[in-house]
PDB file of C-alpha atoms in Angstrom:
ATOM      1  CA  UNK X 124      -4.647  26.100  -7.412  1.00  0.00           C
ATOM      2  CA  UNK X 125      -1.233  24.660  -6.064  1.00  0.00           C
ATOM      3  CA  UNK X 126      -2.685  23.687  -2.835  1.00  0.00           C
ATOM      4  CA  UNK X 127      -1.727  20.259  -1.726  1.00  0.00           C
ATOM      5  CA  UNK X 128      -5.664  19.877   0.095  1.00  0.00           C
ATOM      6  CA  UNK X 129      -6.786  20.400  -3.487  1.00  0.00           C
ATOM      7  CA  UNK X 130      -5.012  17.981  -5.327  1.00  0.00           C
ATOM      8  CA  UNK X 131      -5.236  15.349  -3.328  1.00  0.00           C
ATOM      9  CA  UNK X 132      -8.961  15.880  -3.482  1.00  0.00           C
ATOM     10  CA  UNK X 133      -8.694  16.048  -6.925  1.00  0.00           C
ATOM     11  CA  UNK X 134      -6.758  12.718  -7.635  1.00  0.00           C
ATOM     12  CA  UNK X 135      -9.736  10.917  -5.077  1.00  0.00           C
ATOM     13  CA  UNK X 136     -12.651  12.437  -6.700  1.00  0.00           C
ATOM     14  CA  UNK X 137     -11.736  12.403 -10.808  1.00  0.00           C
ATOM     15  CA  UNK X 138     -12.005   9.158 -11.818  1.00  0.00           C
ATOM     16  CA  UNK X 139     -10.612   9.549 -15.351  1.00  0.00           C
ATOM     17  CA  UNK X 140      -7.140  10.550 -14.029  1.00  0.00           C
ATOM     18  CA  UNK X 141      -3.852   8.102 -15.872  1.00  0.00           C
ATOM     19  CA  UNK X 142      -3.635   6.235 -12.578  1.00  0.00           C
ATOM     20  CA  UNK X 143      -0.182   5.833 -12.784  1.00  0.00           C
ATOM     21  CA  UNK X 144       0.673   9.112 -13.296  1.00  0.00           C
ATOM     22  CA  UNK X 145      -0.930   9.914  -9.933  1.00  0.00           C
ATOM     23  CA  UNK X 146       1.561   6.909  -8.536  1.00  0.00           C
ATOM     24  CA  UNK X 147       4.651   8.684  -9.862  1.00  0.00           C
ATOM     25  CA  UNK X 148       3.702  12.351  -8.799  1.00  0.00           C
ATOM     26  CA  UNK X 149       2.609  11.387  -5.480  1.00  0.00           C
ATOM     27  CA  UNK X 150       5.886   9.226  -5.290  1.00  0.00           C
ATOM     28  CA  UNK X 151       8.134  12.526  -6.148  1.00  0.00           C
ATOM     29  CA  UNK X 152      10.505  13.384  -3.351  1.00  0.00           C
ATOM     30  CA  UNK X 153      10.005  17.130  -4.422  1.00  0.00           C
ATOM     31  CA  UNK X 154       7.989  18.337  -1.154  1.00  0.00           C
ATOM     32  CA  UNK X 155       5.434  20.072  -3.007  1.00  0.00           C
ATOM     33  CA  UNK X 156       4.573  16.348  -4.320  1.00  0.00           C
ATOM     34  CA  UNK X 157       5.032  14.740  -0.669  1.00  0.00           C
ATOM     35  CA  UNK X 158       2.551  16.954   0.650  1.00  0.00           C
ATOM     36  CA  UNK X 159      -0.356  15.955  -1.766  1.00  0.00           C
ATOM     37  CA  UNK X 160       0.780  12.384  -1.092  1.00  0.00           C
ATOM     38  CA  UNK X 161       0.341  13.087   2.813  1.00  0.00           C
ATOM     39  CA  UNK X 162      -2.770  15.304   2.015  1.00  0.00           C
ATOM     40  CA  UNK X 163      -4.170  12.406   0.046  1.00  0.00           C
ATOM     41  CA  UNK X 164      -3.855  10.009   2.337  1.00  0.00           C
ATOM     42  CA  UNK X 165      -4.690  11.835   5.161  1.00  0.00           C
ATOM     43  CA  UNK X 166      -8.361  12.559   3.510  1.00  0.00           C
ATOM     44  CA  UNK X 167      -9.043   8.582   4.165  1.00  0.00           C
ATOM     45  CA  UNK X 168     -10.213   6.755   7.211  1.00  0.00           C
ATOM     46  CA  UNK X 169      -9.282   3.096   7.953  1.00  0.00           C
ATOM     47  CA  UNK X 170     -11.271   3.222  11.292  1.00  0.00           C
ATOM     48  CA  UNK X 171     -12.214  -0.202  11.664  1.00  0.00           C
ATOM     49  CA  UNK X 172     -10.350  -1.846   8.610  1.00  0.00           C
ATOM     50  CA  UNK X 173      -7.613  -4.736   8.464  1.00  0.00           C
ATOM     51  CA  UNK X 174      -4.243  -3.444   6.907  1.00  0.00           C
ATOM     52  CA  UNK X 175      -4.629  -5.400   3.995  1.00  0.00           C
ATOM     53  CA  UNK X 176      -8.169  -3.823   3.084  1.00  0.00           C
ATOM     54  CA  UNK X 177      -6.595   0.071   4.211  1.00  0.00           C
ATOM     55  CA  UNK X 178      -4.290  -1.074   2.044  1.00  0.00           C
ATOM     56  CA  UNK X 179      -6.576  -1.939  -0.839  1.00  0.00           C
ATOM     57  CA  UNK X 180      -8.650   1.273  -0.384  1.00  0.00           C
ATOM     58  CA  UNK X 181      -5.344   3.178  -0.541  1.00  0.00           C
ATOM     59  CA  UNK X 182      -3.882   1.552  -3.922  1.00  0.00           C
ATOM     60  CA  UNK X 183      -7.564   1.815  -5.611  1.00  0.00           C
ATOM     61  CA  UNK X 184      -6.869   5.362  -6.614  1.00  0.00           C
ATOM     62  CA  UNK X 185      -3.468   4.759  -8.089  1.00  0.00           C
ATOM     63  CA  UNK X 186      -0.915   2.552  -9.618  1.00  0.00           C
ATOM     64  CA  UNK X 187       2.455   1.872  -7.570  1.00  0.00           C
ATOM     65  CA  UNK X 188       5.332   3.361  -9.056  1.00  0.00           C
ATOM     66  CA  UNK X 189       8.023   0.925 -10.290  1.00  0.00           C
ATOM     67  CA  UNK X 190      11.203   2.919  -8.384  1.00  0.00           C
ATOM     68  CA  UNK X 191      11.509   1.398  -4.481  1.00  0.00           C
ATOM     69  CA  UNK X 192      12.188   5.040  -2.645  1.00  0.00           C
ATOM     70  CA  UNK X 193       8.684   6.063  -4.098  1.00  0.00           C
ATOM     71  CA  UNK X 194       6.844   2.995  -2.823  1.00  0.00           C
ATOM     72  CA  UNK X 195       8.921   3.521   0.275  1.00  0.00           C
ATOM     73  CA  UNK X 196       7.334   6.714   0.532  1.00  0.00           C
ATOM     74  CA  UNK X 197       4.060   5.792   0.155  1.00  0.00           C
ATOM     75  CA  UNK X 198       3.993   3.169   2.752  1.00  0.00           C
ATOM     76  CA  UNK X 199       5.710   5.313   5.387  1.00  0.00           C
ATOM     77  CA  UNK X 200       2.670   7.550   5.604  1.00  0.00           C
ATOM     78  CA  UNK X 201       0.109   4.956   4.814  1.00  0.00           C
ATOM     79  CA  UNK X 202       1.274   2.796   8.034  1.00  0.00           C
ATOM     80  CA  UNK X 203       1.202   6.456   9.651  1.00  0.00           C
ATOM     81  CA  UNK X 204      -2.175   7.270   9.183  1.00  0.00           C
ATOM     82  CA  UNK X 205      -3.353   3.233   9.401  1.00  0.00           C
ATOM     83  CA  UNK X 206      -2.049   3.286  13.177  1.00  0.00           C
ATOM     84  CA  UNK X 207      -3.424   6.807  13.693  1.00  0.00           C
ATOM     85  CA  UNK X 208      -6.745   6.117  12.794  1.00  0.00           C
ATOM     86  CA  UNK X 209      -6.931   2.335  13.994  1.00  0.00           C
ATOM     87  CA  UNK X 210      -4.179   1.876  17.098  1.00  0.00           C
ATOM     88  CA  UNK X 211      -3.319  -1.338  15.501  1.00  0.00           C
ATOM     89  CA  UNK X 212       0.421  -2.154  16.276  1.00  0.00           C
ATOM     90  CA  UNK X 213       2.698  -1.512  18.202  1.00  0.00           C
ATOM     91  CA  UNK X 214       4.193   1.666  16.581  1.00  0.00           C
ATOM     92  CA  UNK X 215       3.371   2.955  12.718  1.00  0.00           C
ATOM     93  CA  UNK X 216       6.965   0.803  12.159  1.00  0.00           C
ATOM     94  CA  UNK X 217       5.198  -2.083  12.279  1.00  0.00           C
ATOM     95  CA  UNK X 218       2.137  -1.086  10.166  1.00  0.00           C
ATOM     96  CA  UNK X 219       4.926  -0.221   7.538  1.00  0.00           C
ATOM     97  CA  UNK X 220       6.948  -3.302   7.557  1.00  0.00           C
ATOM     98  CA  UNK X 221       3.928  -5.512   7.170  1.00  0.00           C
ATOM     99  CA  UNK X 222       2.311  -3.325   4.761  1.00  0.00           C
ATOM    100  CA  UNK X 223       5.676  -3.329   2.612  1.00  0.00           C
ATOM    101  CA  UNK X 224       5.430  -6.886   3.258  1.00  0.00           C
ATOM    102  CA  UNK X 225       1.586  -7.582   2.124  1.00  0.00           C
ATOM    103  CA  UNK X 226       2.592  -5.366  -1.227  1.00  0.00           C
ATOM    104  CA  UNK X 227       5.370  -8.089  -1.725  1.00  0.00           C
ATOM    105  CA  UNK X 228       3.139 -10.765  -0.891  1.00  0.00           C
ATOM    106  CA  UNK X 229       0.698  -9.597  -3.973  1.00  0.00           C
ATOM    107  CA  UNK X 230       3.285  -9.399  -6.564  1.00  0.00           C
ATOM    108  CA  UNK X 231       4.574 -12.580  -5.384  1.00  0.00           C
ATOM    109  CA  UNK X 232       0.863 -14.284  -5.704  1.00  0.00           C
ATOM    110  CA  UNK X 233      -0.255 -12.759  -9.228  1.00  0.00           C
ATOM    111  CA  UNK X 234       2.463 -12.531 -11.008  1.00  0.00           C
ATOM    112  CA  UNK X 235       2.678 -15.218 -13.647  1.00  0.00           C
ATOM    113  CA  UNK X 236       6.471 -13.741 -13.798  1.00  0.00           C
ATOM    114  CA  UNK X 237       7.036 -15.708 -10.047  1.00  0.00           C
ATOM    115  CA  UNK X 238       7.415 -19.453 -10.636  1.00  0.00           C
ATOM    116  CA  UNK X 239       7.882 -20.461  -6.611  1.00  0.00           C
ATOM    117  CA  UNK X 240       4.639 -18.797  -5.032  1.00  0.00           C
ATOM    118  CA  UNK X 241       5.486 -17.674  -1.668  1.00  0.00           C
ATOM    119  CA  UNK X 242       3.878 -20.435   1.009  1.00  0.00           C
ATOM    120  CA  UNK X 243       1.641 -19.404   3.965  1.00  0.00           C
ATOM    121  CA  UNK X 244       4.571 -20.647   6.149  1.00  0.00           C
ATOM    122  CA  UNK X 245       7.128 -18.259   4.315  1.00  0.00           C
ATOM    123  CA  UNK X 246       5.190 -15.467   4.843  1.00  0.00           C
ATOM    124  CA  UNK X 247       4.759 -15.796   8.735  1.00  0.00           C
ATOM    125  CA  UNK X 248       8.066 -16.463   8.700  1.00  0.00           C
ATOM    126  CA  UNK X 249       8.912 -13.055   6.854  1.00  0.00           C
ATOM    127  CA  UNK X 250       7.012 -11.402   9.278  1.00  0.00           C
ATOM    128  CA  UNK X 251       8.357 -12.582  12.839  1.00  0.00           C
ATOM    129  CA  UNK X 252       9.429 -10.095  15.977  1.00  0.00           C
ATOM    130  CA  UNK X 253       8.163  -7.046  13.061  1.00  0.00           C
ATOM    131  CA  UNK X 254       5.368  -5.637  15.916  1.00  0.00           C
ATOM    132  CA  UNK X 255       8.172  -3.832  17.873  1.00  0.00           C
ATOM    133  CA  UNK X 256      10.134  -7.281  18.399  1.00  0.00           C
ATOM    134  CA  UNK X 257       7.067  -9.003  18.867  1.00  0.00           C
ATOM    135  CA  UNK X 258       5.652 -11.785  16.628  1.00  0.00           C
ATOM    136  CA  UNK X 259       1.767 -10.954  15.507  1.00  0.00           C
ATOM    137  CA  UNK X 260      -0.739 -13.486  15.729  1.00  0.00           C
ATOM    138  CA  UNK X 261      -0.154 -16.261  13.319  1.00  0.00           C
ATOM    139  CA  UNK X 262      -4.016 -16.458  13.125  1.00  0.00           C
ATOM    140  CA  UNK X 263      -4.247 -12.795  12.043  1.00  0.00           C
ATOM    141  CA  UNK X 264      -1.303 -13.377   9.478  1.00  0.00           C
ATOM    142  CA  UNK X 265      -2.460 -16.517   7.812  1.00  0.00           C
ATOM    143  CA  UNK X 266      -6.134 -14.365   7.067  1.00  0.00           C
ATOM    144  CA  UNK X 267      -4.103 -11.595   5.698  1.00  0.00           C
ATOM    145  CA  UNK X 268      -2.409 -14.421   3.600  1.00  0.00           C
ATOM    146  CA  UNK X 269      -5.576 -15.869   2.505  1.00  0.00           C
ATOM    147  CA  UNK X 270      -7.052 -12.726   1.493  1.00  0.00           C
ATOM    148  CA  UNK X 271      -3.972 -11.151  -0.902  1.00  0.00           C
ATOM    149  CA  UNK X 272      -3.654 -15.080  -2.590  1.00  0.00           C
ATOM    150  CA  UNK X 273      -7.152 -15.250  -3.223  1.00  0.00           C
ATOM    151  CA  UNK X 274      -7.672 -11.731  -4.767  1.00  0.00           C
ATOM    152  CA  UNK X 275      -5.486  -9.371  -5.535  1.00  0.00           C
ATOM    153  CA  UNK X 276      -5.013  -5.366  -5.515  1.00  0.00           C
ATOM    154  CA  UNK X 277      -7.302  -3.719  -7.990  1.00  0.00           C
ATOM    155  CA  UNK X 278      -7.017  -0.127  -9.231  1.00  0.00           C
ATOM    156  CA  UNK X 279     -10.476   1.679  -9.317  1.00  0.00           C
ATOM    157  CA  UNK X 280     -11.332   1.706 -13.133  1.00  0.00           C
ATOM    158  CA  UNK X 281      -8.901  -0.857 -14.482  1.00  0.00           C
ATOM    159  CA  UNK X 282      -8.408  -4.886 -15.082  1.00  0.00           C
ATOM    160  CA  UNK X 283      -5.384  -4.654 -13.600  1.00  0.00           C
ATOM    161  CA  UNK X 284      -3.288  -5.464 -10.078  1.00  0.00           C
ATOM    162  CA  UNK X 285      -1.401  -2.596  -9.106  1.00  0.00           C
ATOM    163  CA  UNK X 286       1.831  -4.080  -8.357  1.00  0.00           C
ATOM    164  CA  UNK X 287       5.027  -2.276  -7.700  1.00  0.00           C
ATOM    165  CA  UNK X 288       7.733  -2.491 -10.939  1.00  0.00           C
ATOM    166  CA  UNK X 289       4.902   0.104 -13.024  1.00  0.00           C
ATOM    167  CA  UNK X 290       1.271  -1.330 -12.928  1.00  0.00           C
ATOM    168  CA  UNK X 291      -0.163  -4.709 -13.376  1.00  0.00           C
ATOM    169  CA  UNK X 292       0.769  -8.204 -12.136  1.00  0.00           C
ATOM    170  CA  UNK X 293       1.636  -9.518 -15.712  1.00  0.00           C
TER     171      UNK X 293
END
């Protein structure tokens, strides 16, 4: 069945699915694929999550893709449907920047590839004027910190952190 409804059901409920193959086909720019990406995500609820833990539910079913327009994709409806189902932020702009932002901020943290770890201080910095040219709470931002440093993305089913470049922070 090439309905987009049924996929996206699909890739949340079969668990033995090559994870990053469902990255890569929901991070086509064919709109066949971009409507099981939306369909997917649309089929979760963050009602009453942070961004960074809507953010880990989201990557547990998949691995990012390595290629920047994909992940670009991805995080354009993710902040979409974070702000629609939590009214966080000013506008779904901000979800996205901060969620593009937090992805970064994972890499950055468990990659043995990244000498310089990012600092707490570097990331607020990052992130000023980003909620519609206003500055978010450093408060809320240093958590958010704390939380991706101390543990980072997991894919359901694997060992791995799904950071962007094709899978795992190695």
């Amino acid at each position: 069945d090439r309905d987009p409804n049924t996929i996206a059901t699909f890739f949340h409920t079969c668990g033995d699915l090559d994870k990053r193959a469902v990255g890569d086909y929901m991070g086509e720019a064919d709109e066949f694929n971009k409507s099981v990406l939306y369909a997917y995500v649309d089929q979760m609820s963050f009602v009453d999550m942070t961004i960074d833990g809507a953010l880990r539910k989201f990557l547990s079913g998949f691995w990012l893709p390595g290629e920047a327009q994909k992940i670009d994709r991805m995080m354009e409806k993710f902040a979409e449907r974070y702000c629609g189902c939590t009214g966080a932020f000013a506008n779904a702009d901000s979800a996205y920047v901060l969620a593009y932002s937090i992805i970064m901020l994972n890499t950055d943290a468990h990659s043995v590839k990244v000498v310089k770890k990012m600092t707490k201080e570097e990331f607020l910095r990052n992130n000023r004027g980003i909620d519609d040219g206003a500055d978010l709470p450093a408060d809320f931002l240093g958590a958010i910190y704390d939380r991706i440093t101390a543990s980072g993305f997991k894919v359901d089913g694997t060992a791995e952190d799904p950071a962007p470049g094709g899978g795992g922070a190695t």
